[in-house]
Coordinates of C-alpha atoms in Angstrom, one line a residue:
X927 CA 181.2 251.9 107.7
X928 CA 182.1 255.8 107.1
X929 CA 180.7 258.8 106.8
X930 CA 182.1 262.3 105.4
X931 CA 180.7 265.5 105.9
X932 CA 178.4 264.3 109.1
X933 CA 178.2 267.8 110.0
X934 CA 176.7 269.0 106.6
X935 CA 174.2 266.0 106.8
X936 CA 172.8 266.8 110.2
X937 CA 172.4 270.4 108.9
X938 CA 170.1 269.7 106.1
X939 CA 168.5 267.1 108.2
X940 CA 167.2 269.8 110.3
X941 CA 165.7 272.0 107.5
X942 CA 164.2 268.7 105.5
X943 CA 164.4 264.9 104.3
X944 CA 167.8 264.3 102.4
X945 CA 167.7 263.1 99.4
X946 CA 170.4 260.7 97.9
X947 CA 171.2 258.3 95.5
X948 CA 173.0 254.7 95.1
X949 CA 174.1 254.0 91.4
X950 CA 175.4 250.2 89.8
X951 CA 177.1 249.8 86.5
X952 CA 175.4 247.6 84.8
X953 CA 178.3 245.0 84.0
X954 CA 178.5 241.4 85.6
X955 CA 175.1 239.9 86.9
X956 CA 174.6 240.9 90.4
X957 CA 175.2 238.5 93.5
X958 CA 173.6 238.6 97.0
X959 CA 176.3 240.8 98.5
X960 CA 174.0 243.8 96.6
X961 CA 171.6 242.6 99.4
X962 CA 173.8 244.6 101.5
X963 CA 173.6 248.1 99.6
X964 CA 169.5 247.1 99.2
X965 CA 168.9 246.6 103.4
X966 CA 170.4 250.3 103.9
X967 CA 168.3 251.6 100.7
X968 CA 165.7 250.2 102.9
X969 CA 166.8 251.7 106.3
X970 CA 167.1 255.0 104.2
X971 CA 163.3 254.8 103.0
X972 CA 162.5 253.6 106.7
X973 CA 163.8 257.1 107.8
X974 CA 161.9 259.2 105.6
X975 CA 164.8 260.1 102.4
X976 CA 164.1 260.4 99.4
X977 CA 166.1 257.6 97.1
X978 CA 167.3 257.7 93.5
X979 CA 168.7 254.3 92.5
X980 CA 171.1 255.0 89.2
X981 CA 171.5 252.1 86.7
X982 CA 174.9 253.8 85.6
X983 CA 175.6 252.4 82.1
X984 CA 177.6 254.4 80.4
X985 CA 180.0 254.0 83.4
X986 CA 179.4 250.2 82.5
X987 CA 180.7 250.8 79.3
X988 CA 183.9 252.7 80.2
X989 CA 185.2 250.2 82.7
X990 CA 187.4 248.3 79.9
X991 CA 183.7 247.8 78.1
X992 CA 182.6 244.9 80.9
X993 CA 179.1 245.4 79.3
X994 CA 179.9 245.5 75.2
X995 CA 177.9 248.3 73.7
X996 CA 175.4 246.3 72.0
X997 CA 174.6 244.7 75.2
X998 CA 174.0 248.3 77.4
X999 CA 170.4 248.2 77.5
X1000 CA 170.0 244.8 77.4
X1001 CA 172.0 244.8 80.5
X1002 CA 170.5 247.9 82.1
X1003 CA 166.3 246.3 81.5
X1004 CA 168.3 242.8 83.3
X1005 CA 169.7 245.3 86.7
X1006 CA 166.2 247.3 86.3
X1007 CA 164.3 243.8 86.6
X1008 CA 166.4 241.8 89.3
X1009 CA 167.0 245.4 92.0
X1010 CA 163.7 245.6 92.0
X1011 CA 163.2 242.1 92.5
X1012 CA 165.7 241.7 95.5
X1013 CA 163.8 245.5 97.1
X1014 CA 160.3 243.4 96.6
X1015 CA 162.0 239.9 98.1
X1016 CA 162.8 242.2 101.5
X1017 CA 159.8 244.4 102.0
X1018 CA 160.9 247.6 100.5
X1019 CA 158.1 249.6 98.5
X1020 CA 159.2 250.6 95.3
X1021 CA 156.7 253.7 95.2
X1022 CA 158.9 255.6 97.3
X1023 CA 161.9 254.9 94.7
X1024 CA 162.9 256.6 91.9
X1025 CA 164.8 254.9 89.1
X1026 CA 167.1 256.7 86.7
X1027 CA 169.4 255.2 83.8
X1028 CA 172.8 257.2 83.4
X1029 CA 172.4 257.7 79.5
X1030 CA 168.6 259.7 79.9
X1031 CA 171.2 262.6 81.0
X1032 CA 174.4 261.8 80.6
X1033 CA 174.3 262.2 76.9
X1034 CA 173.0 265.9 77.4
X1035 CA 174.9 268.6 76.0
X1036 CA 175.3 270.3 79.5
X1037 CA 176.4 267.0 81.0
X1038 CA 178.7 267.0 77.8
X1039 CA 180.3 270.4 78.3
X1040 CA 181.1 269.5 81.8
X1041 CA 182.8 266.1 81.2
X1042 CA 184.8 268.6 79.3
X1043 CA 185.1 271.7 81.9
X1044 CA 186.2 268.8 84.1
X1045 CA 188.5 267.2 82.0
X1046 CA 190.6 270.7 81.6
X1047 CA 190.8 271.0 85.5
X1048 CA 191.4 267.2 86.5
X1049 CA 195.2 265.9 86.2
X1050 CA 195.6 262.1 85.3
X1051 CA 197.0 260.8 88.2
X1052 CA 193.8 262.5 90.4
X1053 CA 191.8 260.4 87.9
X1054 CA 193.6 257.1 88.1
X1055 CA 194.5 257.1 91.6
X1056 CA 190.4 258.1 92.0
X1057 CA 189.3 254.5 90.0
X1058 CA 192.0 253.0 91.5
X1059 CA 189.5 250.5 93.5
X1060 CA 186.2 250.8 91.2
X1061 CA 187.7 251.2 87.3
X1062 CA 189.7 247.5 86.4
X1063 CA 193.1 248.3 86.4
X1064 CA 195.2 247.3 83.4
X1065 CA 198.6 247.5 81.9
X1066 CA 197.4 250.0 79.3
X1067 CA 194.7 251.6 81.2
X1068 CA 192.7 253.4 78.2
X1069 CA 191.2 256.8 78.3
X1070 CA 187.6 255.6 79.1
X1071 CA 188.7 254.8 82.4
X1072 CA 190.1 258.0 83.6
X1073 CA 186.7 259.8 82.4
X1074 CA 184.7 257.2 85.1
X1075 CA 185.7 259.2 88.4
X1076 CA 184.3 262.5 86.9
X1077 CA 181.2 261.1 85.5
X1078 CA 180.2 259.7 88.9
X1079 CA 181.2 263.1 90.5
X1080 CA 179.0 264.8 87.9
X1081 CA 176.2 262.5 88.6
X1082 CA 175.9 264.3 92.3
X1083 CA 174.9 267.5 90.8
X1084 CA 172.7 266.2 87.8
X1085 CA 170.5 264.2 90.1
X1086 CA 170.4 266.9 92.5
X1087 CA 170.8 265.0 95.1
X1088 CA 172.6 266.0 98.5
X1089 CA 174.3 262.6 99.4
X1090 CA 175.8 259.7 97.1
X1091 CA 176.2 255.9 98.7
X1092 CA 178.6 253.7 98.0
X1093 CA 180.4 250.8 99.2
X1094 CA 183.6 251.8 100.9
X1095 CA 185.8 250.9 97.4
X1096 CA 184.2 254.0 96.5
X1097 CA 185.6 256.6 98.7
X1098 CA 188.5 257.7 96.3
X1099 CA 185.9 258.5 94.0
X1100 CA 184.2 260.4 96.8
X1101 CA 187.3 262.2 97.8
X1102 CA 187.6 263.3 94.0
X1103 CA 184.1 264.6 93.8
X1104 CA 184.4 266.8 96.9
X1105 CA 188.0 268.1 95.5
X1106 CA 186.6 268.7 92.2
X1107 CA 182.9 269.4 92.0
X1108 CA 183.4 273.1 93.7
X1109 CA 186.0 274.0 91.0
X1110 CA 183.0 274.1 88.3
X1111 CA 181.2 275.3 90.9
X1112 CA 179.1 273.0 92.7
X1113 CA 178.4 271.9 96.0
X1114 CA 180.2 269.6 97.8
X1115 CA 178.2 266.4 98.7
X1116 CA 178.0 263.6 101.5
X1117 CA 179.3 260.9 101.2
X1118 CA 178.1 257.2 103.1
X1119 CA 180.1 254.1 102.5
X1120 CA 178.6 249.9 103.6
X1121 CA 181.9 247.8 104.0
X1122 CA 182.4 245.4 101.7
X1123 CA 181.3 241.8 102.3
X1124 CA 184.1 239.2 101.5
X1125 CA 183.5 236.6 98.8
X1126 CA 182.6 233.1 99.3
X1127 CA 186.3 232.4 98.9
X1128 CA 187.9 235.2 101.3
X1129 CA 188.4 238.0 99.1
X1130 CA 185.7 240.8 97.6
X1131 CA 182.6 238.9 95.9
X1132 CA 183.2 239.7 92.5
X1133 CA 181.1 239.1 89.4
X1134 CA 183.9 237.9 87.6
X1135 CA 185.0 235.2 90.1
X1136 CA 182.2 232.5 89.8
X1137 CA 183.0 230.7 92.8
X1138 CA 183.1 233.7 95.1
X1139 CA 179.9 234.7 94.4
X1140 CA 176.3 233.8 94.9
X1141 CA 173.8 234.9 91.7
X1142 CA 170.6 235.3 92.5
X1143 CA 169.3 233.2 90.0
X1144 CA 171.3 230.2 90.9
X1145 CA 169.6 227.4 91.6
X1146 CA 169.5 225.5 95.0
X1147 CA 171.2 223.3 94.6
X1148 CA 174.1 225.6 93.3
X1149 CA 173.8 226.9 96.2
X1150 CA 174.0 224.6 98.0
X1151 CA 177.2 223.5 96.1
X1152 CA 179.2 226.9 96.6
X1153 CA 178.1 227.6 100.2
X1154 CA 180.3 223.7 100.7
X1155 CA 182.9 224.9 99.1
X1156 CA 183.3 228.2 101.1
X1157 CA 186.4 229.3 102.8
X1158 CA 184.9 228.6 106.5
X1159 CA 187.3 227.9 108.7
X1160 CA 186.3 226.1 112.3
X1161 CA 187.2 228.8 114.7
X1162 CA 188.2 231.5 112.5
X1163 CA 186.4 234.7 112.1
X1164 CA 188.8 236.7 109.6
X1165 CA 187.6 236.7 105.9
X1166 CA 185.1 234.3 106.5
X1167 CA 182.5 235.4 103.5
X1168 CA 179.8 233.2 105.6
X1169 CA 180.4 234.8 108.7
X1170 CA 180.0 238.3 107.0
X1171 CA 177.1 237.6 104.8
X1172 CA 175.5 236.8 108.0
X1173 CA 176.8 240.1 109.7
X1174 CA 175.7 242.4 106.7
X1175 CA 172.9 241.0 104.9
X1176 CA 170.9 238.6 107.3
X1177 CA 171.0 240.4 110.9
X1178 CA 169.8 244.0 109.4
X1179 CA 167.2 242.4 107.5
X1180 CA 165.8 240.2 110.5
X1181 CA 167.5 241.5 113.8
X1182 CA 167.7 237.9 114.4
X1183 CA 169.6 234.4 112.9
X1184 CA 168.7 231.0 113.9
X1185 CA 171.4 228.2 113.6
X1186 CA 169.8 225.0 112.8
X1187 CA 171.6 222.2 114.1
X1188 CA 170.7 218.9 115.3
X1189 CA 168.9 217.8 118.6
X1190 CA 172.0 215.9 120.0
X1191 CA 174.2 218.9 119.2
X1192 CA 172.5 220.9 121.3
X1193 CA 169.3 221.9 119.0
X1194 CA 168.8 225.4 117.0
X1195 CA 170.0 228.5 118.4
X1196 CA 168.6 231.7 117.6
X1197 CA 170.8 234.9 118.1
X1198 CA 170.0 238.3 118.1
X1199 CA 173.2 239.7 118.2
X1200 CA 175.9 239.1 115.8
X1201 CA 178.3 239.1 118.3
X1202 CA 177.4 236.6 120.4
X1203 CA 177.1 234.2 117.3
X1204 CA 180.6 235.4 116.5
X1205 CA 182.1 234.5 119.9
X1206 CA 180.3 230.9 119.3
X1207 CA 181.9 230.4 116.2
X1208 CA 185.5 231.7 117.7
X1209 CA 184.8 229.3 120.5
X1210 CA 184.0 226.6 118.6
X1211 CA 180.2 226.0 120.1
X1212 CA 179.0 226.4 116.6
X1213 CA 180.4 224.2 113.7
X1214 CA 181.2 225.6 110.0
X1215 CA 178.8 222.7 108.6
X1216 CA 175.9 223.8 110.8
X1217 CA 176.7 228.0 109.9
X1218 CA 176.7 227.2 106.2
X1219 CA 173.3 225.0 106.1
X1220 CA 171.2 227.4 107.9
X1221 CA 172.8 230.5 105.9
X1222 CA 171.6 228.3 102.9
X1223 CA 168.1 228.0 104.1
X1224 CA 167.9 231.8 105.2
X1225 CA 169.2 232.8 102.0
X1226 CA 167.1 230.3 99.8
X1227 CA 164.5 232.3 101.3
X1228 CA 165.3 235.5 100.4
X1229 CA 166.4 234.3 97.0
X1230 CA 163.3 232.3 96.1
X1231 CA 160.6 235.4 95.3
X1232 CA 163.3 236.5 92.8
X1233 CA 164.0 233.4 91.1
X1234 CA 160.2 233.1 90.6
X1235 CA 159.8 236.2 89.2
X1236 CA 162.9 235.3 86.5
X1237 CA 160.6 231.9 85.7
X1238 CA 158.4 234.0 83.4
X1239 CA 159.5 233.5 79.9
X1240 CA 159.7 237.1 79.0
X1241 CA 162.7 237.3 81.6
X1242 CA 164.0 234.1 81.1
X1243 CA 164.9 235.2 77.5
X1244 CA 165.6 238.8 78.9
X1245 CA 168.8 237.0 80.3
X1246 CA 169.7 235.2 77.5
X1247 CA 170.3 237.7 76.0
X1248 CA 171.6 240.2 78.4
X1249 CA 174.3 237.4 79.2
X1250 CA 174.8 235.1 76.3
X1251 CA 176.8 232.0 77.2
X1252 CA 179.7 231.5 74.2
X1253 CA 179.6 227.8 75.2
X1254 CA 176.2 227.8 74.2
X1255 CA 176.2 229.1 71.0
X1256 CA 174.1 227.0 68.2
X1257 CA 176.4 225.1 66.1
X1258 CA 176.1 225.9 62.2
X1259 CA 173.0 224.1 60.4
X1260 CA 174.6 221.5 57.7
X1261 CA 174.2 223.1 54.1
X1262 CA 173.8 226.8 55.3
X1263 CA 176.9 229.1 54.0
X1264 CA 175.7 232.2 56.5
X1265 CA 175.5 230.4 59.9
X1266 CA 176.9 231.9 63.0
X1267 CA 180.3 231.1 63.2
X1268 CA 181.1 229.6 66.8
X1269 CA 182.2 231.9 69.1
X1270 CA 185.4 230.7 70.3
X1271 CA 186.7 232.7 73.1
X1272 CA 189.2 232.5 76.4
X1273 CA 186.5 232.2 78.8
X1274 CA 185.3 228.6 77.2
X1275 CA 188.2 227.2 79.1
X1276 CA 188.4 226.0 82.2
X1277 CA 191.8 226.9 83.2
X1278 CA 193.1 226.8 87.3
X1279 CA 195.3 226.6 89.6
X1280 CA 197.1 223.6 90.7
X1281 CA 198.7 222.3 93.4
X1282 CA 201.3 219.3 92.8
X1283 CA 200.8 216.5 95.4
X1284 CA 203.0 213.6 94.1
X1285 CA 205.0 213.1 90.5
X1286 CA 206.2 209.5 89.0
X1287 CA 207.2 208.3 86.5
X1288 CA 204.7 206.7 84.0
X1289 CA 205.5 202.6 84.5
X1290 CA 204.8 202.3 80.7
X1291 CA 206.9 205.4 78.9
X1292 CA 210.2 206.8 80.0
X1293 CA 209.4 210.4 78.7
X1294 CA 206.2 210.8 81.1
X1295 CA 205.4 211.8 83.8
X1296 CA 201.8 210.5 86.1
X1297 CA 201.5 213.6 88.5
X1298 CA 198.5 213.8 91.1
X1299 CA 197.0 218.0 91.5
X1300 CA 194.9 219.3 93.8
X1301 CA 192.4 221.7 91.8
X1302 CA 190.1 222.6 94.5
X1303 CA 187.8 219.5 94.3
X1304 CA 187.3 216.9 96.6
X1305 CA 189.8 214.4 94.8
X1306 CA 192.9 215.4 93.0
X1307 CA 193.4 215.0 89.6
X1308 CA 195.5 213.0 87.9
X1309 CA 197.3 214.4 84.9
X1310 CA 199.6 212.6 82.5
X1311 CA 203.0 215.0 81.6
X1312 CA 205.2 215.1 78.6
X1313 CA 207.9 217.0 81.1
X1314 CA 210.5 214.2 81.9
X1315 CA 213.3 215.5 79.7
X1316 CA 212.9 219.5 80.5
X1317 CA 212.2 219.6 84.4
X1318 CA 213.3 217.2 87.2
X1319 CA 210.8 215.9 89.3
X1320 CA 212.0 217.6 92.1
X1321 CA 210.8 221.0 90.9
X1322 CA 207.1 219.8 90.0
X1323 CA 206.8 218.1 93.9
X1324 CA 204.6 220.7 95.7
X1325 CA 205.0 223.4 92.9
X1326 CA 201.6 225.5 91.6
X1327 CA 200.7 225.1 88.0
X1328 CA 198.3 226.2 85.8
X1329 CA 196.1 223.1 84.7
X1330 CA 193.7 223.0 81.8
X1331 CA 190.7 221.5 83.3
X1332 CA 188.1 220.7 80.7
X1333 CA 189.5 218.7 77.7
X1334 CA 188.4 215.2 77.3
X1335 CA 189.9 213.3 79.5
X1336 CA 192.6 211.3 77.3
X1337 CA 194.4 207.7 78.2
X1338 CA 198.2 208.2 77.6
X1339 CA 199.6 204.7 77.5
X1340 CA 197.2 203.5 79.4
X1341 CA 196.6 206.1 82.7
X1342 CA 194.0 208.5 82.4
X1343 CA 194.9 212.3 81.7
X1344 CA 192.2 214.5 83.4
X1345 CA 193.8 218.0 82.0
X1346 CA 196.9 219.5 80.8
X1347 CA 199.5 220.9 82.9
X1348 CA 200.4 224.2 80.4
X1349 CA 204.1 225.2 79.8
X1350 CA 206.0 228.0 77.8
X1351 CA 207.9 226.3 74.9
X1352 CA 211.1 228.0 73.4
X1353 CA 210.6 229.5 70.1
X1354 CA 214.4 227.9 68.5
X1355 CA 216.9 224.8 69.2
X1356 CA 217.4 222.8 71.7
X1357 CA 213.7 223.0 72.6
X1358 CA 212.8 224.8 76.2
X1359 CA 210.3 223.9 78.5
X1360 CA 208.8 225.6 81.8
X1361 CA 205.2 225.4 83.3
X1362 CA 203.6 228.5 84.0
X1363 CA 203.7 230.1 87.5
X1364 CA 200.5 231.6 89.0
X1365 CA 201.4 234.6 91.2
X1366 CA 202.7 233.3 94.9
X1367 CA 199.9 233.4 97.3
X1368 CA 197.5 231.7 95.2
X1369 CA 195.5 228.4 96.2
X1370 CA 194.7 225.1 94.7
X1371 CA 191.3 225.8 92.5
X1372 CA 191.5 229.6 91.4
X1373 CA 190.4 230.7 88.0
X1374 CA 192.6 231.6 85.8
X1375 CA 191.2 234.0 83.1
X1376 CA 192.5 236.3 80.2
X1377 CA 192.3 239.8 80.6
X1378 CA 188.9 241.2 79.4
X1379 CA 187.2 237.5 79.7
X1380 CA 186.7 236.8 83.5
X1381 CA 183.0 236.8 83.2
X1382 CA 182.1 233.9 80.9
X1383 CA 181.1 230.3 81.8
X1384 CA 183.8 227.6 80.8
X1385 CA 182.5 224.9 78.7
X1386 CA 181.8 221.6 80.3
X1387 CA 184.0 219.7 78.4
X1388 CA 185.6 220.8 75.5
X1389 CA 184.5 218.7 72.3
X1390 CA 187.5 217.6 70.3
X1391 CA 186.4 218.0 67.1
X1392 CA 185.2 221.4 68.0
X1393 CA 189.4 222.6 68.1
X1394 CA 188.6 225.3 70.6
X1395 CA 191.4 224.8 72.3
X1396 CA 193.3 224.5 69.0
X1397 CA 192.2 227.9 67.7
X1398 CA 192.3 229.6 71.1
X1399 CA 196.5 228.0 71.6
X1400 CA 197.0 229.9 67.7
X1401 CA 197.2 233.1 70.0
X1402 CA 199.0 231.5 73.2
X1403 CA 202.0 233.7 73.7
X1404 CA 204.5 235.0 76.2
X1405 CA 205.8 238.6 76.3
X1406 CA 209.0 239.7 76.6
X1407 CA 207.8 240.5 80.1
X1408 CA 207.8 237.1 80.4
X1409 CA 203.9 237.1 81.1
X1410 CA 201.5 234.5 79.5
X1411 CA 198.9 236.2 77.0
X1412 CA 196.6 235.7 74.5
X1413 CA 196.5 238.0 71.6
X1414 CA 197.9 240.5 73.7
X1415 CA 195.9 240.2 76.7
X1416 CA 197.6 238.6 80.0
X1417 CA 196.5 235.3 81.3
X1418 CA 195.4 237.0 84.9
X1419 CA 194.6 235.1 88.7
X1420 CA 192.9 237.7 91.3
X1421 CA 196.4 237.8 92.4
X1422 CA 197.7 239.0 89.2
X1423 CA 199.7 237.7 86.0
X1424 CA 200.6 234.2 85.0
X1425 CA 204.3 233.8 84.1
X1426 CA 207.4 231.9 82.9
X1427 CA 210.9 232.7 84.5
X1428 CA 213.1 232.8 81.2
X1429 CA 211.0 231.8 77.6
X1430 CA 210.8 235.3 76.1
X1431 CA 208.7 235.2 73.2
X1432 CA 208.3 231.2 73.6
X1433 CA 204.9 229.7 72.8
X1434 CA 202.0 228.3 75.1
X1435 CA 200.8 224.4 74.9

């Protein structure tokens, strides 16, 4: 998508082969939009360079600690195991590769010193303006994060390397590496950005929103399942993640897509340039259920060496334990007194956003209300209310809330509760009563996460005698920000916080 300091790359080009490196914190597992960053690793073997892939994590560590320490090398033998997978699964040799992990230098005393000769030249609004896009930003960024930029910067020299790639949310960090670098007295490098391919649901794929995102390991019928649910408009070409994927991942690697489709709808049709598959779409010759079924055969292709090589058991358990699921964890033997205890965390919950279709009252209690809510499935849901008394009907018609989606579903005289609409409570007398208000702007079926927690799986269901919501509510707060939080942390969309308009202090149920 851009280049800086063409001029300096066509230079060395004419004395020798460049050499330059592509580097991945090792945090959340990667999805197939890193097939995008692998097809120009490939293009950059095909033309004779000489590549240095970095599995950066100590930079994995510093962003808010998305990979826990104790985790770092599991993680970083999990991102050695799968890039190399995904290179095999489209034809690049991995001879002609060299693979580096950020700690076999980064811990160096030289590499030290400079953090530190860096540190003393680098002002902190260079440094957070510089992760602005990359680092996660937070109310209280902490000092890790404003170290990130540098490290990355001082990466270019250590690998001795002439050119870094990146996608293009990287070029504040490139920016800061050409400002800085020459101040310790290193060259300046080049910098190549790839665009960023949209997620599944319009925005960036992210690691942290599950159903933006493809894993590699998913299995078809997962797929299958997200590719359906995938912002995919009839006609329109903006932010459509299929569309895209197509664009960045499947023409480069094949100069060619085939739409499968139907005899009496006219047959498959292969293109060879985007384009013209683009104008199709526009026009409305090809139909958003045909695009999504042959991106999910093309991709099952690509997808299925990897998944084969992660059915070996030595793998299998490699990613167990790289990525533990805390819905999974074994329950206590009965009789043992030094079990596990349970690990009961935000991310077990399966907490969205809602959209209110239709509010009654309950035939069968005054003080409830029987409210249908759109979730982002194929039906609504229907969700029983405790809200008669503390807000009018009129507010909750059409209104977003923030719905509890995996408790047990529970008859409330007599009609079936599938969740739990969740509301700030006042702390004193009378007794209070708002729901929470996702950011404007967000849609029926995003996650809602706390801060710190976007990566884990929700449970299923939540087992009642289990308490988890019980013991996770203990910490349920809002700020005097008026901003929902547990133990401090905010409750978070991709849009930004959950709030309440007034409750101060109030509780969360």
């Amino acid at each position: 998508q851009e280049v800086l300091g063409e001029d300096k790359l066509m230079a060395i080009l004419k004395e020798r082969e460049l050499k330059i490196y592509w580097g991945t914190a090792t945090t959340g597992k990667p999805h197939v939009a890193y097939f995008v960053p692998m097809s120009k690793i490939a293009d950059f073997l095909k033309a004779g360079c000489e590549v240095t892939i970095l599995f950066a994590d100590l930079h994995a560590y510093l962003d808010n600690m998305k990979a826990p320490w104790e985790l770092l090398e599991l993680r970083t033998r999990y991102y050695e195991n799968v890039i190399k997978a995904m290179l095999e699964s489209i034809g690049v040799p991995l001879e002609k590769l060299k693979f580096v992990r950020g700690t076999d230098y980064q811990l160096s005393k030289e590499y030290t010193l400079d953090v530190y000769r860096l540190s003393s030249v680098v002002t902190q609004h260079d440094a957070k303006k510089a992760g602005a896009e990359v680092v996660k930003q937070v109310e209280h960024p902490l000092l890790s994060g404003l170290l990130y930029p540098g490290l990355q910067a001082l990466d270019e020299e250590y690998l001795k390397v002439d050119a870094q790639f990146g996608g293009v949310d990287q070029r504040k960090i490139f920016t800061f590496a050409e400002k800085y670098l020459p101040s310790l007295g290193y060259a300046k490098r080049v910098h190549l950005m790839n665009p960023m391919v949209p997620g599944l649901t319009g925005s960036k794929m992210s690691s942290s929103e599950e159903d933006s995102k493809i894993d590699l390991l998913d299995r078809k019928e997962d797929v299958k399942k997200k590719l359906k649910k995938a912002f995919c408009e009839p006609g329109n070409v903006e932010n459509n993640g299929v569309l895209s994927f197509i664009k960045h991942v499947l023409f480069p690697l094949k100069s060619e897509f085939v739409v499968l489709r139907e005899e009496k709808w006219g047959g498959n049709k292969t293109y060879t340039a985007y384009e013209a598959l683009e104008k199709d779409f526009a026009e409305q010759v090809v139909h958003p259920g045909d695009l999504k079924n042959s991106v999910e055969v093309a991709l099952n292709k690509l997808l299925d060496p990897i998944r084969e090589k992660f059915n070996s058991p030595e793998l299998k358990k490699l990613t167990n334990a790289a990525y533990p699921n805390p819905s999974k964890a074994k329950p206590a033997e009965k009789g043992t007194k030094n079990s596990e205890p349970e690990n009961v965390v935000p991310s077990r919950l399966d907490i969205r956003v809602g959209k209110v279709i239709s509010v009654e009252k309950h035939p069968d209690a005054d003080s409830l209300y029987v409210e249908k809510i759109d979730v982002g499935e194929p039906e609504p849901r229907t969700v029983v209310s405790g809200l008669v008394q503390f807000v009018p009907k009129e507010q909750l018609q059409d209104r977003l809330v923030v719905l509890l989606c995996n408790l047990k579903p529970q008859k409330m005289r007599g009609v079936e509760s599938q969740g739990m609409v969740l509301c700030a409570s006042s702390v004193g007398e009378p007794r209070q009563v708002e729901p929470l208000d996702p950011p404007a702007g967000c849609c029926a079926g995003e996650r809602v996460y706390v801060e710190g927690y976007e990566g884990g799986e929700p449970d299923d269901e939540l087992k009642p005698k289990k308490k988890v919501f019980e013991k996770l509510q203990a910490d349920f707060r809002i700020s005097e920000d008026c901003v929902a939080q547990w133990q401090q942390r905010n409750f978070l969309t991709k849009l930004g916080q959950v709030s309440c308009k007034s409750l101060k202090g109030g509780s969360i149920g």
